[in-house]
Amino acid sequence: MTPLRQKMIELMVLKGFAKTTQKSYLYHIIQLAKYYHRSPDQLSEEDIRTYLLHCHQVKHWSFSSCRQFINVARFLFDQVLETPLSRAKLPFPKKEHKIPELLSRSEVHKIISSCQNDKYCQSSVSHRID
């Protein structure tokens, strides 16, 4: 085990990271090192940014996966290597907003008309939908 990996593991344990989080963080760092064929402590901020763009554009990572990698990179550089990354050069992507799927008028009418209990089926409700 490399001294960098050992230091990272020790710091994650001291900070109380869950085992799954530790595993995920180490996975991301290993993938980063494999991409550049170098130890992560030899990488620049621009290397991190280029890798993140690659993951988003080529590997088609979701925004949440990109955000997770940014957290991993910031932990590595800010906490383990003690050389903070610029927040401006490695910003978090905006959170995706998904529009909920809405029911059509006919679908709502079918739901209400299929009601079997008079207590919950008021005729005034079905008239409002028509």
Coordinates of C-alpha atoms in Angstrom, one line a residue:
M1 CA 0.0 0.0 0.0
T2 CA 1.3 3.4 -1.0
P3 CA 1.9 6.0 1.7
L4 CA -0.6 8.3 0.0
R5 CA -3.4 5.6 0.1
Q6 CA -2.5 4.8 3.7
K7 CA -2.7 8.5 4.7
M8 CA -6.0 8.9 2.9
I9 CA -7.5 5.8 4.6
E10 CA -6.3 6.9 8.0
L11 CA -7.8 10.3 7.6
M12 CA -11.2 8.9 6.4
V13 CA -11.3 6.6 9.5
L14 CA -10.4 9.5 11.8
K15 CA -13.2 11.6 10.2
G16 CA -15.7 8.8 10.7
F17 CA -16.4 8.1 7.0
A18 CA -18.6 5.0 6.4
K19 CA -16.9 2.0 4.9
T20 CA -18.9 2.4 1.7
T21 CA -17.8 6.0 1.4
Q22 CA -14.1 5.0 1.9
K23 CA -14.5 2.4 -0.7
S24 CA -16.0 4.8 -3.2
Y25 CA -13.4 7.5 -2.5
L26 CA -10.6 5.0 -3.0
Y27 CA -12.2 3.7 -6.2
H28 CA -12.3 7.3 -7.7
I29 CA -8.7 8.0 -6.8
I30 CA -7.6 4.7 -8.3
Q31 CA -9.5 5.5 -11.5
L32 CA -7.9 8.9 -11.6
A33 CA -4.4 7.5 -11.2
K34 CA -5.1 4.9 -13.9
Y35 CA -6.3 7.6 -16.3
Y36 CA -3.0 9.6 -16.0
H37 CA -0.7 6.6 -15.2
R38 CA 0.6 8.7 -12.3
S39 CA 0.2 9.0 -8.6
P40 CA -2.6 11.5 -7.8
D41 CA -0.1 13.6 -5.7
Q42 CA 1.7 14.4 -9.0
L43 CA -1.4 15.8 -10.7
S44 CA -2.3 19.4 -11.1
E45 CA -5.6 21.2 -10.7
E46 CA -5.9 21.4 -14.4
D47 CA -5.4 17.6 -14.7
I48 CA -8.3 17.1 -12.2
R49 CA -10.5 19.5 -14.3
T50 CA -9.6 17.7 -17.6
Y51 CA -10.4 14.3 -16.0
L52 CA -13.7 15.6 -14.8
L53 CA -14.6 16.9 -18.2
H54 CA -13.6 13.5 -19.7
C55 CA -15.9 11.7 -17.3
H56 CA -18.8 14.0 -18.0
Q57 CA -18.4 14.1 -21.8
V58 CA -17.0 10.7 -22.7
K59 CA -18.1 8.4 -19.9
H60 CA -21.4 10.3 -19.6
W61 CA -21.4 10.5 -15.8
S62 CA -24.5 12.0 -14.2
F63 CA -24.2 15.3 -12.5
S64 CA -24.4 13.5 -9.1
S65 CA -21.4 11.3 -10.0
C66 CA -19.5 14.4 -11.1
R67 CA -20.3 16.1 -7.8
Q68 CA -19.1 13.0 -5.9
F69 CA -15.8 13.0 -7.8
I70 CA -15.4 16.7 -7.0
N71 CA -15.9 15.9 -3.3
V72 CA -13.3 13.1 -3.6
A73 CA -10.8 15.4 -5.3
R74 CA -11.3 18.2 -2.8
F75 CA -10.9 15.7 0.1
L76 CA -7.7 14.4 -1.4
F77 CA -6.1 17.8 -2.2
D78 CA -7.5 19.8 0.7
Q79 CA -7.3 17.3 3.5
V80 CA -4.7 14.7 2.5
L81 CA -2.2 16.6 0.4
E82 CA -3.0 19.9 2.1
T83 CA -2.9 21.8 -1.2
P84 CA -6.5 23.2 -1.6
L85 CA -8.1 23.1 -5.0
S86 CA -9.6 26.3 -6.4
R87 CA -13.4 26.4 -6.0
A88 CA -13.6 28.6 -9.2
K89 CA -11.7 26.1 -11.4
L90 CA -13.6 23.0 -10.1
P91 CA -17.1 24.2 -9.5
F92 CA -20.0 21.9 -8.6
P93 CA -22.4 21.4 -11.5
K94 CA -26.0 22.6 -11.0
K95 CA -28.3 20.0 -9.7
E96 CA -30.6 18.4 -12.3
H97 CA -34.2 19.3 -11.9
K98 CA -36.6 16.8 -13.3
I99 CA -40.1 17.8 -14.2
P100 CA -42.6 15.3 -12.6
E101 CA -44.8 13.4 -15.0
L102 CA -48.4 14.7 -14.6
L103 CA -51.7 12.8 -15.1
S104 CA -54.0 13.9 -17.9
R105 CA -57.6 14.9 -17.2
S106 CA -58.9 11.5 -18.5
E107 CA -56.4 9.6 -16.3
V108 CA -57.6 11.5 -13.2
H109 CA -61.2 11.0 -14.2
K110 CA -60.6 7.2 -14.5
I111 CA -59.0 7.1 -11.0
I112 CA -61.9 8.9 -9.4
S113 CA -64.6 7.0 -11.3
S114 CA -63.1 3.7 -10.2
C115 CA -63.6 4.6 -6.5
Q116 CA -65.7 2.0 -4.7
N117 CA -66.3 3.7 -1.4
D118 CA -68.9 6.5 -1.3
K119 CA -67.1 8.1 1.6
Y120 CA -64.1 8.9 -0.7
C121 CA -66.1 9.4 -4.0
Q122 CA -67.8 12.8 -3.9
S123 CA -69.7 13.7 -7.0
S124 CA -68.5 17.3 -6.7
V125 CA -64.9 16.2 -7.2
S126 CA -65.6 14.4 -10.5
H127 CA -67.6 17.4 -11.8
R128 CA -64.6 19.7 -11.3
I129 CA -62.5 17.5 -13.5
D130 CA -64.8 17.4 -16.4

